[in-house]
CSV table of C-alpha atoms in Angstrom, one decimal:
chain,number,residue,atom,x,y,z
A,1,UNK,CA,0.3,-13.2,21.0
A,2,UNK,CA,-1.8,-10.5,19.4
A,3,UNK,CA,-3.1,-11.1,15.8
A,4,UNK,CA,-2.8,-7.8,13.9
A,5,UNK,CA,-5.6,-6.8,11.5
A,6,UNK,CA,-4.3,-5.3,8.2
A,7,UNK,CA,-6.6,-3.8,5.6
A,8,UNK,CA,-5.5,-3.0,2.0
A,9,UNK,CA,-7.5,-0.1,0.6
A,10,UNK,CA,-6.8,0.0,-3.1
A,11,UNK,CA,-8.0,0.9,-6.6
A,12,UNK,CA,-6.9,-1.0,-9.7
A,13,UNK,CA,-7.9,0.3,-13.1
A,14,UNK,CA,-6.7,-2.6,-15.3
A,15,UNK,CA,-5.7,-5.3,-12.8
A,16,UNK,CA,-2.0,-4.6,-12.4
A,17,UNK,CA,-2.4,-2.9,-9.0
A,18,UNK,CA,-4.7,-5.7,-7.9
A,19,UNK,CA,-1.9,-8.1,-8.4
A,20,UNK,CA,0.3,-6.0,-6.0
A,21,UNK,CA,-2.6,-5.7,-3.5
A,22,UNK,CA,-2.9,-9.5,-3.5
A,23,UNK,CA,0.9,-9.8,-2.9
A,24,UNK,CA,0.7,-7.4,0.0
A,25,UNK,CA,-2.2,-9.5,1.4
A,26,UNK,CA,-0.1,-12.7,1.0
A,27,UNK,CA,2.9,-11.2,2.8
A,28,UNK,CA,0.8,-9.9,5.7
A,29,UNK,CA,-1.1,-13.2,6.0
A,30,UNK,CA,2.2,-15.1,5.9
A,31,UNK,CA,3.3,-13.0,8.9
A,32,UNK,CA,0.2,-14.0,10.8
A,33,UNK,CA,-2.2,-11.0,10.2
A,34,UNK,CA,-5.9,-11.1,9.5
A,35,UNK,CA,-6.1,-9.3,6.2
A,36,UNK,CA,-8.9,-7.6,4.3
A,37,UNK,CA,-8.8,-6.5,0.7
A,38,UNK,CA,-11.0,-3.5,0.1
A,39,UNK,CA,-11.6,-2.1,-3.4
A,40,UNK,CA,-12.2,1.6,-2.7
A,41,UNK,CA,-14.2,2.3,-5.9
A,42,UNK,CA,-17.0,0.1,-4.5
A,43,UNK,CA,-16.5,0.5,-0.7
A,44,UNK,CA,-19.4,-0.4,1.5
A,45,UNK,CA,-20.3,0.8,5.0
A,46,UNK,CA,-19.2,-2.5,6.4
A,47,UNK,CA,-15.8,-2.1,4.7
A,48,UNK,CA,-15.4,1.4,6.2
A,49,UNK,CA,-16.0,-0.2,9.6
A,50,UNK,CA,-13.3,-2.8,8.7
A,51,UNK,CA,-10.9,0.0,8.1
A,52,UNK,CA,-11.8,1.6,11.4
A,53,UNK,CA,-11.2,-1.6,13.2
A,54,UNK,CA,-7.8,-2.3,11.5
A,55,UNK,CA,-4.4,-1.9,13.2
A,56,UNK,CA,-2.9,-1.0,9.8
A,57,UNK,CA,-4.2,0.3,6.5
A,58,UNK,CA,-2.1,-0.1,3.3
A,59,UNK,CA,-3.1,2.3,0.5
A,60,UNK,CA,-2.7,1.2,-3.1
A,61,UNK,CA,-3.4,2.8,-6.5
A,62,UNK,CA,-2.0,2.9,-9.9
A,63,UNK,CA,-0.1,6.1,-10.7
A,64,UNK,CA,-2.1,8.0,-13.4
A,65,UNK,CA,-0.9,11.4,-14.6
A,66,UNK,CA,1.6,11.7,-11.8
A,67,UNK,CA,-0.7,10.8,-8.8
A,68,UNK,CA,-3.1,8.3,-7.5
A,69,UNK,CA,-6.2,7.4,-9.6
A,70,UNK,CA,-9.4,9.5,-9.5
A,71,UNK,CA,-11.2,6.6,-7.7
A,72,UNK,CA,-8.5,6.6,-5.0
A,73,UNK,CA,-8.7,10.4,-4.6
A,74,UNK,CA,-12.5,10.1,-4.1
A,75,UNK,CA,-11.9,7.5,-1.4
A,76,UNK,CA,-9.4,9.8,0.3
A,77,UNK,CA,-11.9,12.7,0.2
A,78,UNK,CA,-14.6,10.4,1.6
A,79,UNK,CA,-12.2,9.4,4.4
A,80,UNK,CA,-12.7,13.0,5.8
A,81,UNK,CA,-15.5,11.6,7.9
A,82,UNK,CA,-12.9,9.4,9.7
A,83,UNK,CA,-10.6,12.5,10.0
A,84,UNK,CA,-13.3,14.4,11.9
A,85,UNK,CA,-13.8,11.5,14.3
A,86,UNK,CA,-10.0,10.7,14.7
A,87,UNK,CA,-11.1,7.1,13.7
A,88,UNK,CA,-7.6,6.3,12.2
A,89,UNK,CA,-5.5,8.2,14.7
A,90,UNK,CA,-2.4,6.2,15.6
A,91,UNK,CA,-3.1,3.4,13.1
A,92,UNK,CA,-0.2,2.2,11.0
A,93,UNK,CA,-0.1,3.1,7.3
A,94,UNK,CA,1.9,2.1,4.2
A,95,UNK,CA,1.5,2.2,0.4
A,96,UNK,CA,2.2,0.8,-3.0
A,97,UNK,CA,1.7,1.8,-6.6
A,98,UNK,CA,2.3,0.7,-10.2
A,99,UNK,CA,2.7,2.5,-13.5
A,100,UNK,CA,3.8,1.8,-17.0
A,101,UNK,CA,7.2,3.5,-16.9
A,102,UNK,CA,10.2,2.9,-14.6
A,103,UNK,CA,9.6,6.2,-12.8
A,104,UNK,CA,6.2,7.4,-13.9
A,105,UNK,CA,6.2,9.8,-10.9
A,106,UNK,CA,5.3,6.9,-8.6
A,107,UNK,CA,7.1,8.7,-5.8
A,108,UNK,CA,4.4,11.4,-5.9
A,109,UNK,CA,1.7,8.8,-5.4
A,110,UNK,CA,3.5,7.4,-2.4
A,111,UNK,CA,4.0,10.9,-1.0
A,112,UNK,CA,0.3,11.5,-1.5
A,113,UNK,CA,-0.4,8.4,0.6
A,114,UNK,CA,2.0,9.6,3.2
A,115,UNK,CA,0.3,13.0,3.4
A,116,UNK,CA,-3.1,11.3,3.6
A,117,UNK,CA,-1.8,9.1,6.5
A,118,UNK,CA,-0.3,12.1,8.2
A,119,UNK,CA,-3.6,14.0,8.0
A,120,UNK,CA,-5.2,11.1,9.8
A,121,UNK,CA,-2.5,11.0,12.4
A,122,UNK,CA,-1.3,7.6,11.3
A,123,UNK,CA,2.3,6.2,11.5
A,124,UNK,CA,3.9,5.6,8.1
A,125,UNK,CA,5.8,2.3,7.5
A,126,UNK,CA,8.5,2.5,4.9
A,127,UNK,CA,9.7,-0.4,2.7
A,128,UNK,CA,12.8,-1.0,4.8
A,129,UNK,CA,14.8,-2.4,1.9
A,130,UNK,CA,18.0,-1.3,0.1
A,131,UNK,CA,17.6,-0.7,-3.6
A,132,UNK,CA,18.0,-3.6,-5.9
A,133,UNK,CA,19.3,-3.6,-9.5
A,134,UNK,CA,21.7,-0.8,-8.6
A,135,UNK,CA,25.1,-2.3,-9.5
A,136,UNK,CA,26.5,-3.9,-12.7
A,137,UNK,CA,26.3,-7.3,-11.0
A,138,UNK,CA,22.7,-6.8,-10.0
A,139,UNK,CA,19.6,-8.0,-11.8
A,140,UNK,CA,16.2,-6.6,-12.7
A,141,UNK,CA,14.9,-9.6,-10.8
A,142,UNK,CA,16.2,-8.1,-7.5
A,143,UNK,CA,13.6,-7.3,-4.8
A,144,UNK,CA,13.0,-3.5,-4.8
A,145,UNK,CA,14.4,-3.4,-8.3
A,146,UNK,CA,13.1,0.2,-8.8
A,147,UNK,CA,14.8,1.5,-5.7
A,148,UNK,CA,12.0,3.0,-3.8
A,149,UNK,CA,12.2,3.6,0.0
A,150,UNK,CA,8.9,5.0,1.0
A,151,UNK,CA,6.7,2.2,-0.2
A,152,UNK,CA,6.4,-0.6,-2.8
A,153,UNK,CA,6.5,0.4,-6.4
A,154,UNK,CA,6.0,-1.7,-9.5
A,155,UNK,CA,6.4,-1.2,-13.2
A,156,UNK,CA,4.4,-3.1,-15.8
A,157,UNK,CA,4.7,-2.4,-19.6
A,158,UNK,CA,1.6,-0.6,-20.7
A,159,UNK,CA,0.9,-3.2,-23.4
A,160,UNK,CA,0.8,-6.1,-20.9
A,161,UNK,CA,-2.1,-7.3,-18.8
A,162,UNK,CA,-2.0,-8.2,-15.1
A,163,UNK,CA,-0.1,-11.3,-15.9
A,164,UNK,CA,2.8,-9.0,-16.9
A,165,UNK,CA,3.4,-7.6,-13.4
A,166,UNK,CA,7.1,-8.2,-12.7
A,167,UNK,CA,7.8,-11.0,-10.3
A,168,UNK,CA,10.3,-8.8,-8.4
A,169,UNK,CA,7.6,-6.2,-7.9
A,170,UNK,CA,5.3,-8.9,-6.6
A,171,UNK,CA,8.1,-10.0,-4.2
A,172,UNK,CA,8.6,-6.4,-3.1
A,173,UNK,CA,4.9,-6.0,-2.3
A,174,UNK,CA,4.9,-9.3,-0.4
A,175,UNK,CA,7.8,-7.9,1.7
A,176,UNK,CA,5.8,-4.7,2.4
A,177,UNK,CA,2.9,-6.8,3.6
A,178,UNK,CA,5.1,-8.8,5.9
A,179,UNK,CA,6.7,-5.7,7.3
A,180,UNK,CA,3.4,-4.0,8.0
A,181,UNK,CA,2.0,-7.1,9.8
A,182,UNK,CA,5.1,-7.5,11.9
A,183,UNK,CA,5.2,-3.9,12.8
A,184,UNK,CA,1.5,-4.0,13.7
A,185,UNK,CA,2.1,-7.0,16.0
A,186,UNK,CA,4.9,-5.0,17.7
A,187,UNK,CA,2.7,-2.0,18.2
A,188,UNK,CA,-0.1,-4.1,19.5
A,189,UNK,CA,2.2,-5.8,22.0
A,190,UNK,CA,3.6,-2.4,23.1
A,191,UNK,CA,0.1,-1.1,23.7
A,192,UNK,CA,-0.9,-4.1,25.7
A,193,UNK,CA,2.3,-3.8,27.8
A,194,UNK,CA,1.8,-0.1,28.4
C-alpha cells in the first residue's frame, strides 16, 4: 500500500487558521498520510522541495478583505517558479479558510485557491459533504455547519483567540484532511497500476 504525502501550505495571521491547518493535518495523518505543515510566510528552500515531492498540497489562509491574506498571495506569486517547471502538474489540491463572519466572502478565497491549483495543472478535491445546520432540527455543531462545498470554511468571532475556533469547523477541517489523504492514496495506487 502506498503512503501518500500531504503538505499543508498555509498562513495564519492570528492563530485561527493554524488551528484549522492542524486539524487538516490530523485528519490526513489519521488516514495514513505523511503530513507536512508549512507556514508560507517563512517558507524555506527545503519546504519548497517538500511541496514539490508531495502527492497533495492543501492551501490555507484566513480571508482578509474578501481574499486570501497578503502573505499567502506572496507565496502564490513565488510559486510561479514551480509553474514554469510544471513541478506541481497533476498533484492533488484542496483548501480551507477562516474569517470572523459567517460568510465573509470565504468562497472567494476558496475559488482563489482553485484558480491557483488550476494554473499549476493540479486536481481539486472538494469537501464532499452535504451542508450542516440547514434545517430547523439541525445544529450549529453539525459538520460543515457553514455549508461550503469547494473546501473547508470556518468562522471565529473576531474578539476570540485561536481557542475560539468552533469545534464543528475543526471537525470539518479534519474531514477534509482525511478526504485528501484517501484520494491521494487512490491516485497513487492508480498510477502504480497503470
